PDB file of C-alpha atoms in Angstrom:
ATOM      1  CA  MET A  28      -1.357  22.583  18.552  1.00 51.00           C
ATOM      2  CA  PRO A  29      -0.467  19.352  20.441  1.00 62.00           C
ATOM      3  CA  SER A  30       3.053  18.005  20.043  1.00 74.00           C
ATOM      4  CA  LEU A  31       3.658  15.166  17.601  1.00 83.00           C
ATOM      5  CA  SER A  32       4.748  11.740  18.820  1.00 83.00           C
ATOM      6  CA  PRO A  33       7.088   9.365  17.032  1.00 86.00           C
ATOM      7  CA  TYR A  34       4.897   7.060  14.960  1.00 92.00           C
ATOM      8  CA  ARG A  35       3.104   4.248  16.783  1.00 93.00           C
ATOM      9  CA  SER A  36       0.451   1.939  15.377  1.00 94.00           C
ATOM     10  CA  ASP A  37      -2.017   2.916  18.120  1.00 95.00           C
ATOM     11  CA  LEU A  38      -2.063   6.587  17.067  1.00 95.00           C
ATOM     12  CA  ASP A  39      -5.060   7.818  15.072  1.00 95.00           C
ATOM     13  CA  TYR A  40      -2.750   9.731  12.754  1.00 96.00           C
ATOM     14  CA  ALA A  41       0.298   8.913  10.640  1.00 96.00           C
ATOM     15  CA  TYR A  42       2.994  10.637   8.600  1.00 96.00           C
ATOM     16  CA  ALA A  43       3.719  10.900   4.883  1.00 97.00           C
ATOM     17  CA  PRO A  44       7.439  11.778   4.827  1.00 95.00           C
ATOM     18  CA  GLY A  45       8.925  13.412   1.738  1.00 94.00           C
ATOM     19  CA  MET A  46       7.835  16.246  -0.543  1.00 95.00           C
ATOM     20  CA  PHE A  47       6.077  14.040  -3.070  1.00 96.00           C
ATOM     21  CA  PRO A  48       4.195  11.757  -0.611  1.00 97.00           C
ATOM     22  CA  ALA A  49       3.092  14.844   1.346  1.00 97.00           C
ATOM     23  CA  MET A  50       1.793  16.452  -1.846  1.00 97.00           C
ATOM     24  CA  GLU A  51      -0.053  13.253  -2.784  1.00 98.00           C
ATOM     25  CA  CYS A  52      -1.751  13.292   0.612  1.00 98.00           C
ATOM     26  CA  LEU A  53      -2.981  16.859   0.133  1.00 98.00           C
ATOM     27  CA  LEU A  54      -4.098  16.223  -3.447  1.00 98.00           C
ATOM     28  CA  HIS A  55      -5.940  12.934  -2.939  1.00 98.00           C
ATOM     29  CA  ARG A  56      -6.906  12.809   0.765  1.00 98.00           C
ATOM     30  CA  PRO A  57      -7.319  16.482   1.661  1.00 97.00           C
ATOM     31  CA  GLU A  58     -10.013  15.626   4.197  1.00 97.00           C
ATOM     32  CA  CYS A  59      -7.440  13.570   6.143  1.00 97.00           C
ATOM     33  CA  ALA A  60      -4.629  16.148   6.174  1.00 97.00           C
ATOM     34  CA  ARG A  61      -3.970  17.702   9.606  1.00 96.00           C
ATOM     35  CA  ARG A  62      -0.663  19.505   9.208  1.00 96.00           C
ATOM     36  CA  VAL A  63       2.251  20.030   6.848  1.00 97.00           C
ATOM     37  CA  LEU A  64       5.736  19.972   8.339  1.00 96.00           C
ATOM     38  CA  LEU A  65       8.615  21.690   6.544  1.00 96.00           C
ATOM     39  CA  HIS A  66      12.349  21.694   7.283  1.00 94.00           C
ATOM     40  CA  SER A  67      14.066  25.064   7.532  1.00 93.00           C
ATOM     41  CA  LYS A  68      16.394  23.996   4.706  1.00 93.00           C
ATOM     42  CA  SER A  69      13.418  23.672   2.354  1.00 93.00           C
ATOM     43  CA  ALA A  70      12.741  27.423   2.431  1.00 90.00           C
ATOM     44  CA  GLY A  71      12.577  28.867  -1.059  1.00 87.00           C
ATOM     45  CA  THR A  72      12.405  25.523  -2.880  1.00 92.00           C
ATOM     46  CA  GLU A  73       9.732  24.838  -5.473  1.00 94.00           C
ATOM     47  CA  GLY A  74       8.430  21.838  -3.542  1.00 91.00           C
ATOM     48  CA  ALA A  75       7.998  23.780  -0.318  1.00 95.00           C
ATOM     49  CA  GLN A  76       6.255  26.582  -2.159  1.00 96.00           C
ATOM     50  CA  ARG A  77       3.799  24.214  -3.847  1.00 96.00           C
ATOM     51  CA  LEU A  78       3.035  22.461  -0.558  1.00 97.00           C
ATOM     52  CA  THR A  79       2.537  25.754   1.242  1.00 97.00           C
ATOM     53  CA  GLU A  80       0.206  27.110  -1.442  1.00 97.00           C
ATOM     54  CA  LEU A  81      -1.913  23.967  -1.564  1.00 97.00           C
ATOM     55  CA  ALA A  82      -2.072  23.762   2.241  1.00 97.00           C
ATOM     56  CA  ALA A  83      -3.256  27.379   2.357  1.00 97.00           C
ATOM     57  CA  LYS A  84      -6.075  26.595  -0.079  1.00 97.00           C
ATOM     58  CA  LEU A  85      -7.087  23.621   2.047  1.00 97.00           C
ATOM     59  CA  ARG A  86      -6.671  25.567   5.305  1.00 97.00           C
ATOM     60  CA  VAL A  87      -4.133  23.065   6.575  1.00 97.00           C
ATOM     61  CA  ARG A  88      -1.594  24.338   9.091  1.00 96.00           C
ATOM     62  CA  VAL A  89       2.035  24.585   7.899  1.00 96.00           C
ATOM     63  CA  GLU A  90       4.868  24.701  10.418  1.00 95.00           C
ATOM     64  CA  GLU A  91       8.645  24.515  10.518  1.00 93.00           C
ATOM     65  CA  ALA A  92       9.587  21.330  12.344  1.00 89.00           C
ATOM     66  CA  ASP A  93      13.190  20.217  11.829  1.00 89.00           C
ATOM     67  CA  ARG A  94      13.347  17.953  14.890  1.00 88.00           C
ATOM     68  CA  ALA A  95       9.968  16.354  14.263  1.00 87.00           C
ATOM     69  CA  LEU A  96      10.933  15.529  10.678  1.00 90.00           C
ATOM     70  CA  SER A  97      14.137  13.898  11.875  1.00 85.00           C
ATOM     71  CA  ARG A  98      12.202  11.762  14.375  1.00 83.00           C
ATOM     72  CA  ILE A  99       9.559  10.800  11.824  1.00 80.00           C
ATOM     73  CA  SER A 100      11.891   9.798   9.028  1.00 73.00           C
ATOM     74  CA  GLY A 101      15.008   8.742  10.903  1.00 68.00           C
ATOM     75  CA  LYS A 102      16.972  10.769   8.360  1.00 66.00           C
ATOM     76  CA  GLU A 103      18.540  14.188   8.307  1.00 66.00           C
ATOM     77  CA  ASN A 104      17.495  14.936   4.716  1.00 77.00           C
ATOM     78  CA  CYS A 105      13.710  14.691   5.060  1.00 87.00           C
ATOM     79  CA  PHE A 106      12.489  18.169   4.183  1.00 92.00           C
ATOM     80  CA  ALA A 107       8.713  17.744   4.394  1.00 95.00           C
ATOM     81  CA  ALA A 108       5.924  15.539   5.705  1.00 96.00           C
ATOM     82  CA  ALA A 109       2.167  15.565   5.920  1.00 97.00           C
ATOM     83  CA  VAL A 110       0.401  14.552   9.114  1.00 97.00           C
ATOM     84  CA  PHE A 111      -2.827  12.753   8.208  1.00 97.00           C
ATOM     85  CA  GLU A 112      -5.700  10.925   9.848  1.00 97.00           C
ATOM     86  CA  LYS A 113      -5.721   7.192   9.220  1.00 97.00           C
ATOM     87  CA  PHE A 114      -8.447   5.900   6.928  1.00 95.00           C
ATOM     88  CA  ASP A 115     -10.183   2.566   6.397  1.00 91.00           C
ATOM     89  CA  ASP A 116     -11.999   2.083   3.113  1.00 93.00           C
ATOM     90  CA  PRO A 117     -14.359  -0.684   2.031  1.00 96.00           C
ATOM     91  CA  LEU A 118     -13.002  -2.488  -1.012  1.00 98.00           C
ATOM     92  CA  ALA A 119     -15.017  -2.182  -4.222  1.00 97.00           C
ATOM     93  CA  ALA A 120     -16.973  -5.378  -4.768  1.00 96.00           C
ATOM     94  CA  ASP A 121     -16.842  -5.217  -8.577  1.00 95.00           C
ATOM     95  CA  LYS A 122     -13.137  -4.363  -9.020  1.00 97.00           C
ATOM     96  CA  PRO A 123      -9.929  -6.450  -9.072  1.00 98.00           C
ATOM     97  CA  HIS A 124      -8.274  -7.002  -5.690  1.00 98.00           C
ATOM     98  CA  VAL A 125      -4.753  -7.720  -4.492  1.00 98.00           C
ATOM     99  CA  VAL A 126      -4.457  -9.508  -1.139  1.00 98.00           C
ATOM    100  CA  LEU A 127      -1.176  -9.585   0.793  1.00 98.00           C
ATOM    101  CA  HIS A 128      -1.184 -12.422   3.334  1.00 98.00           C
ATOM    102  CA  ASN A 129       1.112 -11.729   6.318  1.00 98.00           C
ATOM    103  CA  PRO A 130       3.617  -9.442   4.534  1.00 97.00           C
ATOM    104  CA  SER A 131       6.496  -8.471   6.823  1.00 96.00           C
ATOM    105  CA  ASP A 132       8.543  -5.923   4.861  1.00 97.00           C
ATOM    106  CA  CYS A 133       7.484  -2.269   4.711  1.00 97.00           C
ATOM    107  CA  GLY A 134       9.390  -1.618   1.501  1.00 96.00           C
ATOM    108  CA  ASN A 135       7.751  -4.524  -0.299  1.00 97.00           C
ATOM    109  CA  VAL A 136       4.264  -3.453   0.730  1.00 98.00           C
ATOM    110  CA  GLY A 137       4.832   0.160  -0.286  1.00 98.00           C
ATOM    111  CA  THR A 138       6.239  -0.906  -3.658  1.00 98.00           C
ATOM    112  CA  ILE A 139       3.281  -3.215  -4.297  1.00 98.00           C
ATOM    113  CA  LEU A 140       0.835  -0.417  -3.478  1.00 98.00           C
ATOM    114  CA  ARG A 141       2.548   1.831  -6.004  1.00 98.00           C
ATOM    115  CA  THR A 142       2.650  -0.940  -8.614  1.00 98.00           C
ATOM    116  CA  ALA A 143      -1.024  -1.796  -8.131  1.00 98.00           C
ATOM    117  CA  LEU A 144      -2.042   1.826  -8.681  1.00 98.00           C
ATOM    118  CA  GLY A 145       0.201   2.106 -11.725  1.00 97.00           C
ATOM    119  CA  PHE A 146      -1.527  -0.844 -13.386  1.00 97.00           C
ATOM    120  CA  GLY A 147      -5.038   0.202 -12.416  1.00 97.00           C
ATOM    121  CA  VAL A 148      -5.744  -2.013  -9.394  1.00 98.00           C
ATOM    122  CA  GLU A 149      -7.121   0.274  -6.696  1.00 98.00           C
ATOM    123  CA  ASP A 150      -8.212  -2.225  -4.020  1.00 98.00           C
ATOM    124  CA  VAL A 151      -5.663  -3.865  -1.718  1.00 98.00           C
ATOM    125  CA  ALA A 152      -6.221  -6.014   1.373  1.00 98.00           C
ATOM    126  CA  LEU A 153      -3.678  -7.029   4.004  1.00 98.00           C
ATOM    127  CA  ILE A 154      -4.123 -10.047   6.269  1.00 98.00           C
ATOM    128  CA  ARG A 155      -2.755  -9.955   9.820  1.00 98.00           C
ATOM    129  CA  PRO A 156      -0.192 -10.521  11.176  1.00 97.00           C
ATOM    130  CA  CYS A 157       1.345  -8.008   8.792  1.00 98.00           C
ATOM    131  CA  VAL A 158       3.151  -4.701   8.596  1.00 97.00           C
ATOM    132  CA  ASP A 159       1.221  -1.598   9.573  1.00 98.00           C
ATOM    133  CA  VAL A 160       0.171  -0.057   6.267  1.00 97.00           C
ATOM    134  CA  PHE A 161       0.377   3.407   7.859  1.00 97.00           C
ATOM    135  CA  ASP A 162       3.980   2.979   8.977  1.00 97.00           C
ATOM    136  CA  PRO A 163       5.856   5.962   7.482  1.00 95.00           C
ATOM    137  CA  ARG A 164       8.228   3.502   5.789  1.00 95.00           C
ATOM    138  CA  VAL A 165       5.293   2.000   3.866  1.00 97.00           C
ATOM    139  CA  VAL A 166       3.901   5.430   2.986  1.00 97.00           C
ATOM    140  CA  ARG A 167       7.320   6.591   1.773  1.00 95.00           C
ATOM    141  CA  ALA A 168       7.941   3.409  -0.259  1.00 96.00           C
ATOM    142  CA  SER A 169       4.537   3.828  -1.915  1.00 98.00           C
ATOM    143  CA  MET A 170       5.548   7.385  -2.895  1.00 97.00           C
ATOM    144  CA  GLY A 171       2.133   8.469  -1.639  1.00 96.00           C
ATOM    145  CA  SER A 172       0.242   6.200  -4.051  1.00 97.00           C
ATOM    146  CA  MET A 173      -1.659   4.743  -1.099  1.00 97.00           C
ATOM    147  CA  PHE A 174      -3.717   7.939  -0.945  1.00 98.00           C
ATOM    148  CA  GLN A 175      -5.389   6.940  -4.223  1.00 98.00           C
ATOM    149  CA  LEU A 176      -6.142   3.366  -3.133  1.00 98.00           C
ATOM    150  CA  ARG A 177      -8.832   1.634  -1.130  1.00 98.00           C
ATOM    151  CA  ILE A 178      -6.953  -0.325   1.547  1.00 97.00           C
ATOM    152  CA  ARG A 179      -8.351  -2.570   4.273  1.00 97.00           C
ATOM    153  CA  THR A 180      -6.657  -4.819   6.818  1.00 97.00           C
ATOM    154  CA  TYR A 181      -8.371  -8.047   7.952  1.00 97.00           C
ATOM    155  CA  ASP A 182      -7.671 -10.291  10.921  1.00 98.00           C
ATOM    156  CA  THR A 183      -7.977 -13.443   8.768  1.00 98.00           C
ATOM    157  CA  PHE A 184      -8.297 -14.380   5.107  1.00 98.00           C
ATOM    158  CA  GLU A 185     -11.664 -15.920   5.974  1.00 98.00           C
ATOM    159  CA  ALA A 186     -12.872 -12.477   7.072  1.00 98.00           C
ATOM    160  CA  TYR A 187     -11.895 -11.148   3.648  1.00 98.00           C
ATOM    161  CA  GLU A 188     -13.722 -14.048   1.948  1.00 97.00           C
ATOM    162  CA  GLN A 189     -16.872 -13.440   3.986  1.00 97.00           C
ATOM    163  CA  GLU A 190     -16.905  -9.785   2.964  1.00 97.00           C
ATOM    164  CA  HIS A 191     -16.130 -10.596  -0.686  1.00 97.00           C
ATOM    165  CA  PRO A 192     -17.648 -13.971  -1.604  1.00 95.00           C
ATOM    166  CA  GLU A 193     -17.826 -15.529  -5.059  1.00 91.00           C
ATOM    167  CA  ARG A 194     -14.603 -14.031  -6.332  1.00 96.00           C
ATOM    168  CA  ALA A 195     -12.138 -15.883  -8.562  1.00 97.00           C
ATOM    169  CA  LEU A 196      -9.101 -16.441  -6.327  1.00 98.00           C
ATOM    170  CA  PHE A 197      -5.595 -16.810  -7.737  1.00 98.00           C
ATOM    171  CA  PRO A 198      -3.124 -17.610  -4.937  1.00 98.00           C
ATOM    172  CA  PHE A 199       0.487 -17.432  -6.121  1.00 97.00           C
ATOM    173  CA  MET A 200       2.274 -20.545  -4.855  1.00 94.00           C
ATOM    174  CA  LEU A 201       3.864 -23.790  -6.020  1.00 87.00           C
ATOM    175  CA  ASP A 202       1.498 -26.403  -4.548  1.00 85.00           C
ATOM    176  CA  GLY A 203      -1.147 -27.542  -7.029  1.00 83.00           C
ATOM    177  CA  SER A 204      -0.450 -24.604  -9.299  1.00 89.00           C
ATOM    178  CA  ARG A 205      -0.675 -23.951 -13.027  1.00 94.00           C
ATOM    179  CA  SER A 206       1.766 -21.693 -14.843  1.00 95.00           C
ATOM    180  CA  LEU A 207       0.768 -18.058 -15.264  1.00 96.00           C
ATOM    181  CA  PRO A 208       0.628 -18.226 -19.104  1.00 95.00           C
ATOM    182  CA  ASP A 209      -1.716 -21.257 -18.959  1.00 95.00           C
ATOM    183  CA  VAL A 210      -4.012 -19.526 -16.476  1.00 95.00           C
ATOM    184  CA  LEU A 211      -4.186 -16.384 -18.592  1.00 95.00           C
ATOM    185  CA  ALA A 212      -4.836 -18.413 -21.753  1.00 94.00           C
ATOM    186  CA  ALA A 213      -7.996 -19.766 -20.126  1.00 91.00           C
ATOM    187  CA  GLY A 214      -9.344 -16.223 -19.761  1.00 92.00           C
ATOM    188  CA  VAL A 215      -9.528 -13.810 -16.842  1.00 91.00           C
ATOM    189  CA  PRO A 216     -12.872 -13.670 -14.998  1.00 93.00           C
ATOM    190  CA  GLU A 217     -14.549 -10.352 -14.303  1.00 91.00           C
ATOM    191  CA  LYS A 218     -14.015 -10.311 -10.521  1.00 95.00           C
ATOM    192  CA  TRP A 219     -10.561 -11.611  -9.645  1.00 98.00           C
ATOM    193  CA  THR A 220      -8.312 -11.543  -6.598  1.00 98.00           C
ATOM    194  CA  LEU A 221      -4.558 -12.132  -6.649  1.00 98.00           C
ATOM    195  CA  VAL A 222      -3.216 -13.496  -3.349  1.00 98.00           C
ATOM    196  CA  PHE A 223       0.446 -13.305  -2.311  1.00 98.00           C
ATOM    197  CA  GLY A 224       2.114 -14.752   0.765  1.00 97.00           C
ATOM    198  CA  ASN A 225       4.821 -13.786   3.207  1.00 96.00           C
ATOM    199  CA  GLU A 226       8.267 -12.947   1.822  1.00 94.00           C
ATOM    200  CA  GLY A 227       9.905 -15.908   3.556  1.00 91.00           C
ATOM    201  CA  SER A 228       7.260 -18.583   4.012  1.00 92.00           C
ATOM    202  CA  GLY A 229       4.857 -17.864   1.157  1.00 93.00           C
ATOM    203  CA  LEU A 230       1.205 -18.868   1.424  1.00 96.00           C
ATOM    204  CA  PRO A 231       0.080 -21.614   3.833  1.00 96.00           C
ATOM    205  CA  GLY A 232      -0.672 -25.006   2.280  1.00 95.00           C
ATOM    206  CA  GLU A 233      -4.448 -24.625   2.555  1.00 95.00           C
ATOM    207  CA  PHE A 234      -4.372 -22.009  -0.207  1.00 96.00           C
ATOM    208  CA  ALA A 235      -3.701 -24.844  -2.663  1.00 95.00           C
ATOM    209  CA  HIS A 236      -7.434 -25.556  -2.307  1.00 95.00           C
ATOM    210  CA  LYS A 237      -8.604 -21.973  -2.760  1.00 95.00           C
ATOM    211  CA  GLY A 238      -9.402 -20.967  -6.329  1.00 96.00           C
ATOM    212  CA  GLN A 239      -6.693 -21.614  -8.921  1.00 96.00           C
ATOM    213  CA  PRO A 240      -3.138 -21.593  -7.567  1.00 97.00           C
ATOM    214  CA  VAL A 241      -0.663 -19.955  -9.958  1.00 97.00           C
ATOM    215  CA  ARG A 242       3.111 -20.033 -10.361  1.00 95.00           C
ATOM    216  CA  ILE A 243       5.314 -17.677 -12.335  1.00 94.00           C
ATOM    217  CA  PRO A 244       7.598 -19.874 -14.453  1.00 91.00           C
ATOM    218  CA  SER A 245      11.331 -19.183 -14.340  1.00 89.00           C
ATOM    219  CA  ASN A 246      14.477 -21.152 -15.020  1.00 87.00           C
ATOM    220  CA  ASP A 247      16.069 -23.399 -12.392  1.00 84.00           C
ATOM    221  CA  ARG A 248      18.867 -20.980 -11.557  1.00 86.00           C
ATOM    222  CA  ILE A 249      16.748 -19.224  -8.910  1.00 79.00           C
ATOM    223  CA  ASP A 250      14.373 -20.656  -6.351  1.00 79.00           C
ATOM    224  CA  SER A 251      11.917 -17.744  -6.166  1.00 79.00           C
ATOM    225  CA  LEU A 252      11.219 -14.128  -7.028  1.00 86.00           C
ATOM    226  CA  ASN A 253      11.110 -11.189  -4.642  1.00 93.00           C
ATOM    227  CA  LEU A 254       7.546 -10.591  -3.456  1.00 96.00           C
ATOM    228  CA  SER A 255       7.206  -7.127  -4.985  1.00 96.00           C
ATOM    229  CA  ILE A 256       8.598  -8.342  -8.330  1.00 96.00           C
ATOM    230  CA  ALA A 257       6.266 -11.356  -8.405  1.00 96.00           C
ATOM    231  CA  ALA A 258       3.312  -9.121  -7.584  1.00 97.00           C
ATOM    232  CA  ALA A 259       4.296  -6.666 -10.324  1.00 98.00           C
ATOM    233  CA  ILE A 260       4.480  -9.430 -12.948  1.00 97.00           C
ATOM    234  CA  ALA A 261       1.144 -10.862 -11.866  1.00 97.00           C
ATOM    235  CA  ILE A 262      -0.716  -7.556 -11.656  1.00 98.00           C
ATOM    236  CA  TYR A 263       0.625  -6.406 -15.019  1.00 98.00           C
ATOM    237  CA  THR A 264      -0.303  -9.604 -16.842  1.00 97.00           C
ATOM    238  CA  PHE A 265      -3.778  -9.876 -15.293  1.00 97.00           C
ATOM    239  CA  THR A 266      -4.642  -6.276 -16.074  1.00 95.00           C
ATOM    240  CA  ARG A 267      -3.451  -6.662 -19.649  1.00 89.00           C
TER     241      ARG A 267
END
């Protein structure tokens, strides 16, 4: 088997570090799984046994790889990882979407992926420039939930719009916005897209003219919410 490189965005494969993310990869994207890596210290643990048994059923190679796991995770206590082929799914045209415009933090993106799945939104788009959704830090932060989602990255928001026209857009921003409770009181259309901007700069001003801009009301003791928290509030309320 060829040696494994530290993760780079130009590779055709990526890593799911951690017992649970690795298991999620095998359970939900078995066709993408290439290898399972286990640390020598994991021998005899329940997690390692479950991974080994499932990999055997799927005919996926299992190997002991202490050094590779350390390189992949940057930590000494990573005891497992799945090596998987990258995937690119078309988003469902008739389902709710979440669009992340230029997100820059791997942890935020991974958390939003997990939140979206938890509330039943299975289609997520990212708009470049943005984090690499296959970065092991994103995969780990998502706790492997990304393997149950349809995820696509676009060069521009216009490219997303061209592929998914006639959707009700709800960009979350201050300019020209209505409060979230008022928007929800008016009723949620069948095909909706929630759009969130960069952690620092938010959405560009032109989004004030796209769909219905929305703001999450809060008191005046803070100036904004963390991106992943704002997305969680919005996704939860729209799906309810």
